[in-house]
Coordinates of C-alpha atoms in Angstrom, one line a residue:
Chain F
M19 CA 185.5 -45.8 -78.6
S20 CA 188.3 -45.0 -76.1
W21 CA 191.3 -46.3 -77.9
H22 CA 194.7 -44.8 -77.3
R23 CA 196.9 -43.7 -80.1
P24 CA 200.6 -44.5 -79.8
S25 CA 202.0 -41.7 -77.8
R26 CA 203.5 -39.0 -80.0
D27 CA 206.3 -38.6 -77.5
L28 CA 207.7 -42.0 -78.3
R29 CA 208.0 -41.2 -82.0
V30 CA 211.4 -42.6 -83.1
A31 CA 212.8 -39.4 -84.3
C32 CA 212.0 -35.8 -85.0
V33 CA 210.6 -36.2 -88.5
S34 CA 210.2 -32.9 -90.1
G35 CA 209.6 -33.7 -93.7
F36 CA 208.5 -36.2 -96.2
P37 CA 211.2 -38.1 -98.1
F38 CA 208.8 -39.5 -100.5
S39 CA 205.9 -38.5 -102.7
T40 CA 203.9 -40.1 -105.5
A41 CA 201.5 -38.7 -108.0
I42 CA 197.8 -39.7 -108.3
K43 CA 195.3 -38.7 -110.9
V44 CA 191.7 -39.0 -109.7
R45 CA 189.9 -41.7 -111.8
F46 CA 186.3 -41.3 -112.8
A47 CA 185.4 -44.5 -111.1
E48 CA 186.7 -43.0 -107.9
T49 CA 184.2 -40.2 -107.8
D50 CA 180.7 -40.4 -106.4
A51 CA 177.3 -38.8 -106.9
Q52 CA 178.4 -35.7 -104.8
G53 CA 180.7 -35.0 -107.8
I54 CA 183.8 -35.5 -105.8
A55 CA 186.3 -38.3 -105.1
H56 CA 184.7 -40.8 -102.7
H57 CA 186.3 -40.6 -99.3
A58 CA 187.2 -44.3 -99.4
S59 CA 189.3 -43.7 -102.5
F60 CA 191.9 -41.9 -100.4
L61 CA 192.7 -45.2 -98.6
V62 CA 193.5 -46.8 -101.9
W63 CA 195.8 -43.9 -102.7
L64 CA 197.6 -44.1 -99.4
E65 CA 198.1 -47.8 -100.1
V66 CA 199.5 -46.9 -103.6
A67 CA 201.9 -44.6 -101.9
R68 CA 203.1 -47.3 -99.4
V69 CA 203.6 -49.7 -102.3
E70 CA 205.6 -47.1 -104.2
Y71 CA 207.6 -46.2 -101.1
L72 CA 208.5 -49.9 -100.5
E73 CA 209.4 -50.3 -104.1
R74 CA 211.8 -47.3 -103.9
Y75 CA 213.4 -48.1 -100.6
A76 CA 212.9 -51.7 -99.7
G77 CA 212.7 -53.9 -102.8
G78 CA 209.0 -53.7 -103.1
Y79 CA 206.0 -55.0 -101.2
Q80 CA 206.1 -58.2 -103.3
G81 CA 209.6 -58.8 -101.9
I82 CA 208.1 -58.8 -98.5
R83 CA 205.3 -61.1 -99.5
D84 CA 207.9 -63.4 -101.2
R85 CA 209.6 -63.8 -97.8
G86 CA 206.4 -65.1 -96.3
L87 CA 205.4 -61.9 -94.6
E88 CA 202.3 -59.8 -94.9
A89 CA 201.8 -56.2 -93.7
L90 CA 198.3 -55.8 -92.3
T91 CA 196.6 -52.4 -91.8
T92 CA 195.5 -52.1 -88.2
E93 CA 194.4 -48.5 -88.1
V94 CA 193.5 -45.7 -90.5
N95 CA 193.0 -42.0 -89.5
I96 CA 192.3 -39.5 -92.2
R97 CA 191.2 -35.9 -92.1
Y98 CA 189.7 -34.5 -95.3
H99 CA 190.4 -30.8 -95.8
R100 CA 189.2 -30.2 -99.3
A101 CA 187.3 -32.2 -101.9
A102 CA 189.2 -33.8 -104.8
V103 CA 187.4 -34.0 -108.1
F104 CA 187.7 -36.1 -111.2
D105 CA 191.1 -35.7 -113.1
D106 CA 192.7 -33.9 -110.2
R107 CA 196.4 -34.3 -110.0
L108 CA 197.2 -35.1 -106.4
T109 CA 200.5 -35.6 -104.6
V110 CA 200.7 -38.1 -101.8
E111 CA 203.6 -37.6 -99.5
A112 CA 204.5 -40.4 -97.1
R113 CA 206.9 -41.2 -94.4
C114 CA 207.4 -44.3 -92.2
V115 CA 207.6 -43.6 -88.5
D116 CA 207.5 -45.5 -85.2
M117 CA 208.9 -48.8 -86.4
R118 CA 208.9 -51.0 -83.3
G119 CA 208.6 -54.7 -82.9
A120 CA 206.1 -56.0 -85.4
R121 CA 204.5 -52.5 -85.9
F122 CA 205.1 -49.4 -87.9
R123 CA 203.2 -46.3 -88.9
Y124 CA 203.0 -44.2 -92.0
E125 CA 202.0 -40.5 -92.1
Y126 CA 200.7 -38.8 -95.2
R127 CA 199.9 -35.5 -96.7
V128 CA 197.7 -35.3 -99.8
T129 CA 198.0 -32.0 -101.7
R130 CA 196.9 -30.5 -105.0
A131 CA 199.1 -27.7 -106.3
G132 CA 200.5 -27.2 -102.8
E133 CA 197.1 -27.0 -101.2
L134 CA 196.3 -29.4 -98.4
V135 CA 193.6 -31.9 -99.4
A136 CA 193.9 -34.5 -96.7
E137 CA 196.3 -35.7 -94.0
A138 CA 196.4 -39.2 -92.6
W139 CA 198.2 -41.8 -90.6
T140 CA 198.0 -45.5 -90.8
S141 CA 199.3 -48.3 -88.5
H142 CA 200.5 -51.6 -89.7
A143 CA 201.6 -55.0 -88.3
V144 CA 203.9 -57.4 -89.9
V145 CA 202.6 -60.9 -89.7
D146 CA 203.7 -64.4 -90.8
A147 CA 201.7 -65.1 -94.0
E148 CA 200.9 -68.6 -92.9
T149 CA 199.9 -68.1 -89.3
Y150 CA 199.0 -64.5 -89.3
R151 CA 201.0 -64.1 -86.1
P152 CA 202.8 -60.8 -85.5
T153 CA 206.4 -61.0 -86.6
R154 CA 209.2 -58.6 -85.8
V155 CA 209.9 -56.2 -88.7
P156 CA 212.9 -57.8 -90.3
D157 CA 216.2 -56.0 -89.9
W158 CA 216.7 -55.5 -93.6
L159 CA 213.4 -53.8 -93.9
A160 CA 213.8 -51.6 -90.7
E161 CA 217.2 -50.5 -92.0
A162 CA 215.9 -49.7 -95.5
M163 CA 213.1 -47.6 -93.9
A164 CA 215.5 -45.8 -91.5
T165 CA 217.8 -44.9 -94.4
A166 CA 214.9 -43.6 -96.4
E167 CA 213.7 -41.4 -93.6
T168 CA 217.1 -39.8 -92.9
K169 CA 217.0 -38.5 -96.4
A170 CA 214.0 -36.4 -95.6
Chain W
M9 CA 188.6 -58.4 -131.7
S10 CA 187.2 -61.3 -133.5
W11 CA 186.4 -63.7 -130.7
H12 CA 183.7 -66.2 -131.1
R13 CA 181.0 -66.5 -128.6
P14 CA 179.9 -70.0 -127.6
S15 CA 177.3 -70.8 -130.3
R16 CA 173.8 -70.2 -129.0
D17 CA 172.5 -73.3 -130.8
L18 CA 174.5 -75.5 -128.5
R19 CA 172.9 -74.2 -125.4
V20 CA 172.1 -77.1 -123.2
A21 CA 168.4 -76.5 -123.1
C22 CA 165.7 -74.1 -123.9
V23 CA 165.9 -71.9 -120.8
S24 CA 162.9 -69.7 -120.7
G25 CA 162.9 -68.2 -117.2
F26 CA 165.1 -67.3 -114.3
P27 CA 164.9 -69.6 -111.3
F28 CA 166.7 -67.2 -109.0
S29 CA 166.8 -63.6 -108.1
T30 CA 168.5 -61.5 -105.5
A31 CA 167.9 -57.9 -104.3
I32 CA 170.5 -55.2 -104.5
K33 CA 170.3 -51.7 -103.0
V34 CA 172.6 -49.2 -104.8
R35 CA 175.3 -48.0 -102.4
F36 CA 176.5 -44.4 -102.4
A37 CA 180.0 -45.6 -102.9
E38 CA 178.9 -47.3 -106.1
T39 CA 177.8 -44.0 -107.8
D40 CA 180.0 -41.7 -109.8
A41 CA 180.2 -38.1 -110.7
Q42 CA 177.5 -38.6 -113.4
G43 CA 175.1 -39.1 -110.5
I44 CA 174.5 -42.7 -111.5
A45 CA 175.8 -46.1 -110.5
H46 CA 179.2 -46.6 -112.1
H47 CA 179.0 -49.2 -114.8
A48 CA 181.6 -51.4 -113.2
S49 CA 179.4 -51.7 -110.1
F50 CA 177.1 -54.0 -112.1
L51 CA 179.8 -56.6 -112.3
V52 CA 180.0 -56.7 -108.6
W53 CA 176.3 -57.2 -108.4
L54 CA 176.4 -60.0 -110.9
E55 CA 179.0 -61.7 -108.7
V56 CA 176.8 -61.2 -105.7
A57 CA 174.0 -62.9 -107.6
R58 CA 176.3 -65.9 -108.5
V59 CA 177.4 -66.2 -104.9
E60 CA 173.8 -66.2 -103.6
Y61 CA 172.8 -68.6 -106.3
L62 CA 175.6 -71.0 -105.3
E63 CA 174.6 -70.6 -101.7
R64 CA 171.0 -71.6 -102.4
Y65 CA 171.7 -74.5 -104.8
A66 CA 175.2 -75.8 -104.3
G67 CA 176.3 -75.3 -100.8
G68 CA 178.0 -72.0 -101.4
Y69 CA 181.0 -70.7 -103.3
Q70 CA 183.1 -71.2 -100.2
G71 CA 182.2 -74.9 -100.5
I72 CA 183.7 -75.0 -103.9
R73 CA 186.8 -73.2 -102.7
D74 CA 187.1 -75.6 -99.8
R75 CA 187.3 -78.4 -102.3
G76 CA 190.4 -76.9 -103.9
L77 CA 188.6 -75.4 -106.8
E78 CA 188.2 -71.8 -108.1
A79 CA 185.8 -70.4 -110.6
L80 CA 187.4 -67.9 -112.8
T81 CA 185.5 -65.3 -114.8
T82 CA 186.6 -65.6 -118.4
E83 CA 184.1 -63.3 -120.1
V84 CA 181.7 -60.5 -119.3
N85 CA 179.1 -59.1 -121.6
I86 CA 176.7 -56.5 -120.3
R87 CA 174.3 -54.1 -121.9
Y88 CA 173.0 -51.1 -120.0
H89 CA 169.5 -50.1 -120.8
R90 CA 168.8 -47.5 -118.0
A91 CA 170.9 -45.8 -115.4
A92 CA 170.6 -46.9 -111.8
V93 CA 170.9 -44.3 -109.1
F94 CA 171.8 -44.2 -105.4
D95 CA 169.4 -46.1 -103.2
D96 CA 167.7 -47.9 -106.1
R97 CA 166.3 -51.3 -105.3
L98 CA 167.3 -53.6 -108.1
T99 CA 166.5 -57.2 -108.7
V100 CA 169.2 -59.3 -110.3
E101 CA 167.8 -62.5 -111.9
A102 CA 170.3 -65.2 -112.8
R103 CA 170.5 -68.6 -114.4
C104 CA 173.3 -71.0 -115.1
V105 CA 173.4 -72.3 -118.6
D106 CA 175.8 -74.2 -120.9
M107 CA 177.7 -76.2 -118.3
R108 CA 180.2 -78.3 -120.3
G109 CA 183.6 -79.6 -119.4
A110 CA 185.3 -77.0 -117.2
R111 CA 183.1 -74.2 -118.4
F112 CA 179.7 -72.7 -117.6
R113 CA 177.9 -69.5 -118.2
Y114 CA 175.4 -67.3 -116.3
E115 CA 172.8 -65.1 -117.8
Y116 CA 171.3 -62.2 -116.0
R117 CA 168.6 -59.6 -116.0
V118 CA 168.8 -56.5 -113.8
T119 CA 165.5 -54.8 -113.2
R120 CA 164.0 -52.0 -111.1
A121 CA 160.3 -52.3 -110.4
G122 CA 159.9 -54.6 -113.5
E123 CA 161.8 -52.2 -115.8
L124 CA 164.8 -53.6 -117.5
V125 CA 168.0 -51.8 -116.3
A126 CA 170.7 -54.2 -117.8
E127 CA 171.1 -57.6 -119.2
A128 CA 174.3 -59.6 -119.1
W129 CA 176.0 -62.9 -119.5
T130 CA 179.3 -64.1 -118.1
S131 CA 181.5 -67.1 -118.8
H132 CA 183.5 -69.0 -116.2
A133 CA 186.0 -71.8 -116.0
V134 CA 186.5 -74.1 -113.1
V135 CA 190.2 -74.5 -112.2
D136 CA 192.3 -76.3 -109.7
A137 CA 193.2 -73.7 -107.0
E138 CA 196.8 -74.8 -106.9
T139 CA 197.7 -75.2 -110.6
Y140 CA 195.1 -72.9 -112.1
R141 CA 194.5 -75.7 -114.7
P142 CA 191.0 -76.1 -116.0
T143 CA 189.1 -78.9 -114.2
R144 CA 185.9 -80.6 -115.2
V145 CA 182.9 -79.2 -113.3
P146 CA 182.4 -81.7 -110.5
D147 CA 179.3 -83.9 -110.9
W148 CA 177.8 -82.8 -107.6
L149 CA 178.0 -79.2 -108.8
A150 CA 176.6 -79.9 -112.3
E151 CA 173.7 -81.8 -110.8
A152 CA 172.9 -79.1 -108.3
M153 CA 172.9 -76.6 -111.1
A154 CA 170.7 -78.7 -113.4
T155 CA 168.2 -79.2 -110.6
A156 CA 168.1 -75.5 -109.9
E157 CA 167.4 -74.7 -113.5
T158 CA 164.6 -77.2 -114.0
K159 CA 162.7 -75.3 -111.3
A160 CA 162.7 -72.3 -113.5
Chain U
M12 CA 169.7 -62.5 -124.2
S13 CA 169.4 -62.0 -127.9
W14 CA 170.9 -58.6 -128.4
H15 CA 172.5 -57.7 -131.7
R16 CA 175.9 -56.2 -131.8
P17 CA 176.5 -53.3 -134.2
S18 CA 177.4 -55.0 -137.4
R19 CA 181.2 -55.2 -137.9
D20 CA 180.8 -54.6 -141.7
L21 CA 179.7 -51.0 -141.0
R22 CA 182.8 -50.2 -139.1
V23 CA 183.9 -46.8 -140.3
A24 CA 187.3 -47.8 -141.6
C25 CA 189.6 -50.7 -141.7
V26 CA 191.3 -50.2 -138.4
S27 CA 194.4 -52.3 -138.2
G28 CA 196.3 -51.0 -135.2
F29 CA 196.0 -49.1 -132.0
P30 CA 197.0 -45.5 -132.1
F31 CA 197.0 -45.2 -128.3
S32 CA 198.2 -47.0 -125.3
T33 CA 198.4 -46.2 -121.6
A34 CA 200.2 -47.9 -118.7
I35 CA 198.5 -49.4 -115.7
K36 CA 200.1 -50.8 -112.6
V37 CA 197.8 -53.2 -110.7
R38 CA 197.0 -51.8 -107.3
F39 CA 196.7 -54.0 -104.2
A40 CA 193.2 -52.9 -103.7
E41 CA 192.3 -54.2 -107.1
T42 CA 193.1 -57.8 -106.3
D43 CA 190.8 -60.3 -104.7
A44 CA 191.0 -63.4 -102.6
Q45 CA 191.8 -65.5 -105.6
G46 CA 195.1 -63.6 -105.5
I47 CA 194.5 -62.0 -108.9
A48 CA 193.1 -58.7 -110.1
H49 CA 189.4 -58.7 -109.7
H50 CA 187.6 -58.9 -113.1
A51 CA 185.7 -55.7 -112.5
S52 CA 189.0 -53.8 -112.1
F53 CA 189.6 -54.1 -115.8
L54 CA 186.5 -51.9 -116.5
V55 CA 188.1 -49.2 -114.5
W56 CA 191.3 -49.5 -116.5
L57 CA 189.4 -49.3 -119.8
E58 CA 187.9 -46.1 -118.5
V59 CA 191.3 -44.8 -117.5
A60 CA 192.4 -45.5 -121.1
R61 CA 189.4 -43.6 -122.5
V62 CA 190.1 -40.7 -120.3
E63 CA 193.7 -40.6 -121.3
Y64 CA 192.8 -41.0 -125.0
L65 CA 190.4 -38.1 -124.8
E66 CA 193.0 -36.0 -123.0
R67 CA 195.6 -36.7 -125.8
Y68 CA 193.3 -36.2 -128.8
A69 CA 190.2 -34.2 -127.8
G70 CA 191.0 -31.8 -125.0
G71 CA 190.0 -34.2 -122.2
Y72 CA 186.8 -35.7 -120.9
Q73 CA 186.4 -32.8 -118.6
G74 CA 186.2 -30.6 -121.8
I75 CA 183.3 -32.7 -123.0
R76 CA 181.5 -32.4 -119.6
D77 CA 182.2 -28.6 -119.6
R78 CA 180.2 -28.4 -122.8
G79 CA 177.2 -29.9 -121.1
L80 CA 177.7 -33.4 -122.5
E81 CA 178.1 -36.7 -120.9
A82 CA 179.3 -40.0 -122.4
L83 CA 177.4 -42.9 -121.0
T84 CA 178.7 -46.5 -121.2
T85 CA 176.0 -48.6 -122.9
E86 CA 177.7 -51.9 -123.3
V87 CA 180.9 -53.7 -122.1
N88 CA 182.2 -56.9 -123.6
I89 CA 185.4 -58.2 -122.2
R90 CA 187.3 -61.5 -122.6
Y91 CA 189.9 -62.4 -120.0
H92 CA 192.8 -64.5 -121.4
R93 CA 195.2 -64.5 -118.5
A94 CA 195.0 -63.4 -114.9
A95 CA 196.8 -60.2 -113.8
V96 CA 198.3 -60.0 -110.4
F97 CA 199.3 -57.3 -107.9
D98 CA 202.0 -54.9 -109.2
D99 CA 201.7 -56.2 -112.8
R100 CA 202.6 -53.6 -115.4
L101 CA 199.9 -53.7 -118.0
T102 CA 199.5 -51.8 -121.3
V103 CA 196.0 -50.9 -122.3
E104 CA 195.8 -50.1 -126.0
A105 CA 192.6 -48.4 -127.2
R106 CA 191.0 -47.1 -130.4
C107 CA 187.8 -45.4 -131.1
V108 CA 185.7 -46.9 -133.9
D109 CA 182.1 -46.7 -135.3
M110 CA 181.4 -43.1 -134.5
R111 CA 177.9 -42.6 -135.8
G112 CA 175.1 -40.2 -134.6
A113 CA 175.2 -40.2 -130.8
R114 CA 177.2 -43.4 -130.5
F115 CA 180.7 -44.6 -130.6
R116 CA 182.7 -47.6 -129.6
Y117 CA 186.1 -48.3 -128.2
E118 CA 188.2 -51.4 -128.7
Y119 CA 191.0 -52.5 -126.4
R120 CA 193.8 -54.9 -125.9
V121 CA 195.3 -55.3 -122.4
T122 CA 198.8 -56.8 -122.5
R123 CA 201.7 -57.6 -120.2
A124 CA 205.1 -57.7 -121.7
G125 CA 203.5 -58.4 -125.1
E126 CA 201.3 -61.2 -123.8
L127 CA 197.5 -60.8 -124.3
V128 CA 195.8 -60.5 -120.9
A129 CA 192.3 -59.3 -122.1
E130 CA 190.5 -57.9 -125.1
A131 CA 187.4 -55.8 -124.9
W132 CA 185.1 -53.4 -126.6
T133 CA 182.7 -50.9 -125.1
S134 CA 179.8 -48.9 -126.6
H135 CA 179.0 -45.3 -125.5
A136 CA 176.3 -42.7 -126.1
V137 CA 176.7 -39.0 -126.0
V138 CA 173.9 -37.4 -124.0
D139 CA 172.9 -33.9 -122.9
A140 CA 174.0 -33.6 -119.3
E141 CA 170.7 -32.0 -118.3
T142 CA 168.1 -34.1 -120.1
Y143 CA 170.1 -37.3 -120.6
R144 CA 168.8 -37.3 -124.2
P145 CA 171.1 -38.7 -126.9
T146 CA 173.0 -36.0 -128.7
R147 CA 174.9 -36.2 -131.9
V148 CA 178.7 -36.5 -131.3
P149 CA 179.9 -32.9 -131.9
D150 CA 181.9 -32.3 -135.0
W151 CA 185.0 -31.1 -133.2
L152 CA 185.0 -34.4 -131.2
A153 CA 184.4 -36.6 -134.2
E154 CA 187.1 -34.9 -136.1
A155 CA 189.6 -35.2 -133.3
M156 CA 188.8 -38.9 -133.0
A157 CA 189.1 -39.4 -136.8
T158 CA 192.5 -37.7 -136.8
A159 CA 193.7 -39.8 -133.9
E160 CA 192.7 -43.0 -135.7
T161 CA 194.4 -42.2 -139.0
K162 CA 197.6 -42.0 -137.1
A163 CA 197.3 -45.7 -136.2
Chain E
M8 CA 199.9 -34.5 -88.1
S9 CA 198.8 -32.7 -85.0
W10 CA 195.1 -32.3 -85.5
H11 CA 192.7 -32.1 -82.6
R12 CA 189.8 -34.3 -82.3
P13 CA 186.5 -32.8 -81.0
S14 CA 186.8 -32.9 -77.3
R15 CA 185.2 -36.0 -75.9
D16 CA 183.9 -33.9 -72.9
L17 CA 181.6 -31.9 -75.0
R18 CA 179.8 -35.0 -76.3
V19 CA 176.1 -34.1 -76.3
A20 CA 175.1 -36.9 -74.0
C21 CA 176.3 -39.9 -72.3
V22 CA 175.8 -42.5 -75.0
S23 CA 176.1 -45.9 -73.7
G24 CA 174.7 -48.2 -76.4
F25 CA 174.0 -48.4 -80.1
P26 CA 170.4 -47.8 -81.1
F27 CA 171.0 -49.1 -84.6
S28 CA 172.7 -52.0 -86.4
T29 CA 172.7 -53.3 -90.0
A30 CA 173.9 -56.5 -91.5
I31 CA 176.7 -56.8 -94.1
K32 CA 177.8 -59.9 -96.0
V33 CA 181.3 -59.6 -97.3
R34 CA 181.4 -59.6 -101.1
F35 CA 184.0 -61.4 -103.0
A36 CA 184.9 -58.1 -104.8
E37 CA 185.6 -56.6 -101.4
T38 CA 188.5 -59.1 -100.6
D39 CA 192.1 -58.6 -101.6
A40 CA 195.1 -60.8 -102.3
Q41 CA 195.7 -61.2 -98.6
G42 CA 192.6 -63.3 -98.6
I43 CA 190.7 -60.9 -96.4
A44 CA 188.4 -58.0 -96.8
H45 CA 190.4 -55.0 -98.0
H46 CA 190.6 -52.3 -95.3
A47 CA 189.0 -49.7 -97.5
S48 CA 185.8 -51.9 -97.8
F49 CA 185.0 -51.1 -94.2
L50 CA 184.5 -47.4 -95.1
V51 CA 181.9 -48.4 -97.6
W52 CA 180.1 -50.5 -94.9
L53 CA 180.2 -47.6 -92.4
E54 CA 178.5 -45.5 -95.1
V55 CA 175.9 -48.2 -95.8
A56 CA 175.2 -48.1 -92.0
R57 CA 174.8 -44.3 -92.1
V58 CA 172.4 -44.5 -95.0
E59 CA 170.3 -47.2 -93.3
Y60 CA 170.3 -45.2 -90.1
L61 CA 169.1 -42.1 -91.9
E62 CA 166.4 -44.2 -93.7
R63 CA 165.1 -45.5 -90.4
Y64 CA 165.2 -42.3 -88.4
A65 CA 165.2 -39.3 -90.7
G66 CA 163.5 -40.1 -93.9
G67 CA 166.6 -41.2 -95.8
Y68 CA 169.7 -39.6 -97.1
Q69 CA 168.0 -38.9 -100.4
G70 CA 165.6 -36.8 -98.4
I71 CA 168.5 -34.7 -97.2
R72 CA 169.8 -34.4 -100.7
D73 CA 166.4 -33.5 -102.0
R74 CA 166.4 -30.5 -99.7
G75 CA 169.6 -29.2 -101.3
L76 CA 171.9 -30.4 -98.6
E77 CA 174.9 -32.8 -98.7
A78 CA 176.7 -34.4 -95.8
L79 CA 180.4 -34.5 -96.4
T80 CA 182.7 -36.9 -94.6
T81 CA 185.5 -34.8 -93.0
E82 CA 187.3 -37.4 -90.9
V83 CA 187.5 -41.2 -90.6
N84 CA 189.2 -43.1 -87.8
I85 CA 189.1 -46.8 -87.8
R86 CA 190.8 -49.5 -85.8
Y87 CA 190.9 -53.0 -87.2
H88 CA 190.9 -55.8 -84.6
R89 CA 190.3 -58.9 -86.6
A90 CA 190.3 -59.7 -90.3
A91 CA 187.0 -60.2 -92.1
V92 CA 186.9 -62.7 -94.9
F93 CA 184.7 -63.5 -97.9
D94 CA 181.1 -64.3 -97.0
D95 CA 181.4 -63.2 -93.4
R96 CA 178.2 -62.0 -91.8
L97 CA 179.1 -58.8 -90.1
T98 CA 177.0 -56.5 -87.9
V99 CA 177.6 -52.7 -88.1
E100 CA 176.3 -50.9 -85.1
A101 CA 176.1 -47.1 -85.4
R102 CA 175.1 -44.1 -83.4
C103 CA 175.1 -40.4 -84.1
V104 CA 176.8 -38.2 -81.5
D105 CA 178.1 -34.6 -81.1
M106 CA 175.6 -32.9 -83.4
R107 CA 176.6 -29.2 -83.2
G108 CA 176.2 -26.5 -85.8
A109 CA 177.0 -27.9 -89.2
R110 CA 178.8 -30.9 -87.8
F111 CA 178.0 -34.4 -86.4
R112 CA 179.8 -37.6 -85.7
Y113 CA 179.0 -41.2 -86.0
E114 CA 180.5 -44.0 -83.9
Y115 CA 180.6 -47.6 -85.0
R116 CA 181.3 -51.1 -83.9
V117 CA 181.7 -53.9 -86.5
T118 CA 181.2 -57.4 -85.0
R119 CA 181.0 -61.0 -86.2
A120 CA 179.0 -63.3 -84.0
G121 CA 179.6 -61.0 -81.1
E122 CA 183.4 -60.7 -81.7
L123 CA 184.8 -57.2 -82.3
V124 CA 186.2 -56.9 -85.8
A125 CA 186.6 -53.1 -86.0
E126 CA 185.6 -49.9 -84.2
A127 CA 185.4 -46.5 -85.9
W128 CA 184.2 -43.0 -85.8
T129 CA 183.6 -40.5 -88.6
S130 CA 183.0 -36.8 -88.7
H131 CA 180.6 -35.1 -91.1
A132 CA 179.6 -31.6 -92.2
V133 CA 176.3 -30.5 -93.6
V134 CA 176.8 -28.3 -96.6
D135 CA 174.7 -26.5 -99.1
A136 CA 174.7 -28.7 -102.3
E137 CA 175.2 -25.6 -104.5
T138 CA 177.8 -23.6 -102.7
Y139 CA 179.4 -26.4 -100.6
R140 CA 179.3 -23.9 -97.7
P141 CA 178.7 -25.4 -94.2
T142 CA 175.0 -25.2 -93.2
R143 CA 173.5 -25.7 -89.8
V144 CA 172.1 -29.2 -89.3
P145 CA 168.3 -28.6 -89.9
D146 CA 166.2 -28.9 -86.8
W147 CA 164.1 -31.7 -88.2
L148 CA 167.2 -33.7 -88.8
A149 CA 168.7 -32.9 -85.4
E150 CA 165.5 -33.9 -83.7
A151 CA 165.2 -37.1 -85.6
M152 CA 168.7 -38.0 -84.6
A153 CA 168.2 -37.1 -81.0
T154 CA 165.0 -39.2 -80.8
A155 CA 166.9 -42.1 -82.3
E156 CA 169.6 -41.9 -79.8
T157 CA 167.4 -41.8 -76.7
K158 CA 166.1 -45.2 -77.8
A159 CA 169.6 -46.6 -77.3

């Protein structure tokens, strides 16, 4: 229970905005008996945002998989500020930060009509799909990401 | 919309009981904003029952996968009689019927304290894990299933 | 295991097409270790289609809930013809049939680039949200549905 | 992206062990196309552990709901150390810490045969089920938790 988060000081650049956002409509199956979206549903939406992000900037997650790579999720941190309910239209903003070696992080803001619903960050490792050994983020991917972020 | 179900007359044998049952406790994440277990959750429970069934009678589903086979679900039919709610203790009874060629079916009863909650049947096809081509149910599996069912 | 499906002869009208369709992109979280979309994911997509259908033709499912009604799913029948995989773009066509008393049914076709992936039908009952007693489908809803279907 | 975690120094007591653990068997539906348990599945297992914990020490989560209270999840932090795969037998250890006002936290270790698979902590707020306003953790619940933890 004493893990250390990657130091914020080392963050690659001063990232001030989100270059990317995607829309999510809360599905009925994603709600629970509290009448709100189940908290695990948010992780699925963050993943949808990453997939859409990769599609827009880097040829798609499938392209990464086609090259024999997988991106594993190694850490998730999410803070829920407001409940989301069935049929809510949410915006998931995402940006890729801290790409170093085999690792990278995403940061997110989930909002509803401008109101903050949740904020999160996730860590990932690129691995070889056969051996599951960490593999350096390929240059083409790192460059695609860097280009995306400078547009923020 | 005009599919034909496998004729009931051809059913391998007169199956009168369920040789197998497993216990399910409804998880909070499986409920929805109607305050009841989401109807898709039942399909997961039927699958849990099949996995437990294979573990008891046929060396486990992983054993089938280890032999280069996969069992695909080709049809699901489920009728919901009563709602299940959070923390309900359910019993899922299952039996394997109609094993022929590459295909087999399971039938199920989901009950709560003896009361019928749902009944269902599912169809499956055994395929080669590489080619996804249908493959005859291996003899060892067919025999394990037949033995299980005669205990009913 | 001997339930009777609502007789096809009584179907309200000769429904030849689908007035409605919605797009689904397969999420990574919806796949399983067979490398394909888990079969239970389809039930979630059928529900998404119903929700979108109600939004287009009947003021939305939330509108129904706001009037103190719930629509329960009482039966699901689905036949899988082809596997769907991560990132597939699917079309879910839906139509509402057999609206009688407190009950109605939906029929669906799930396709990918015109190819049949699955077909399904589901049965539903309108209930009072307080008592969970079956309630006649309100006239405004029945009329909205009938209008939708004549456009097919 | 600059949230502050509750200071570790204020932690109610020096908690050195886990008084509670529950067993999880990875379901096939919980896997994804990477062949491993989807990372969101872990949040469901943490919730299962909390529910089992409350059942053992505090009369059950349903008992809390029956008193007109809900426990919301306000934060989840999880670090994945190893992948879990289909049919894995996992142990989820949990302990309740930092109960103050309307808030409390849980800490977790997920292991497989003694090997660390994931560690996590979650924050929660007790709210009135009608108004969704934060409500002080009731004394009976705080005492039940405290008793549980001294057994660690």
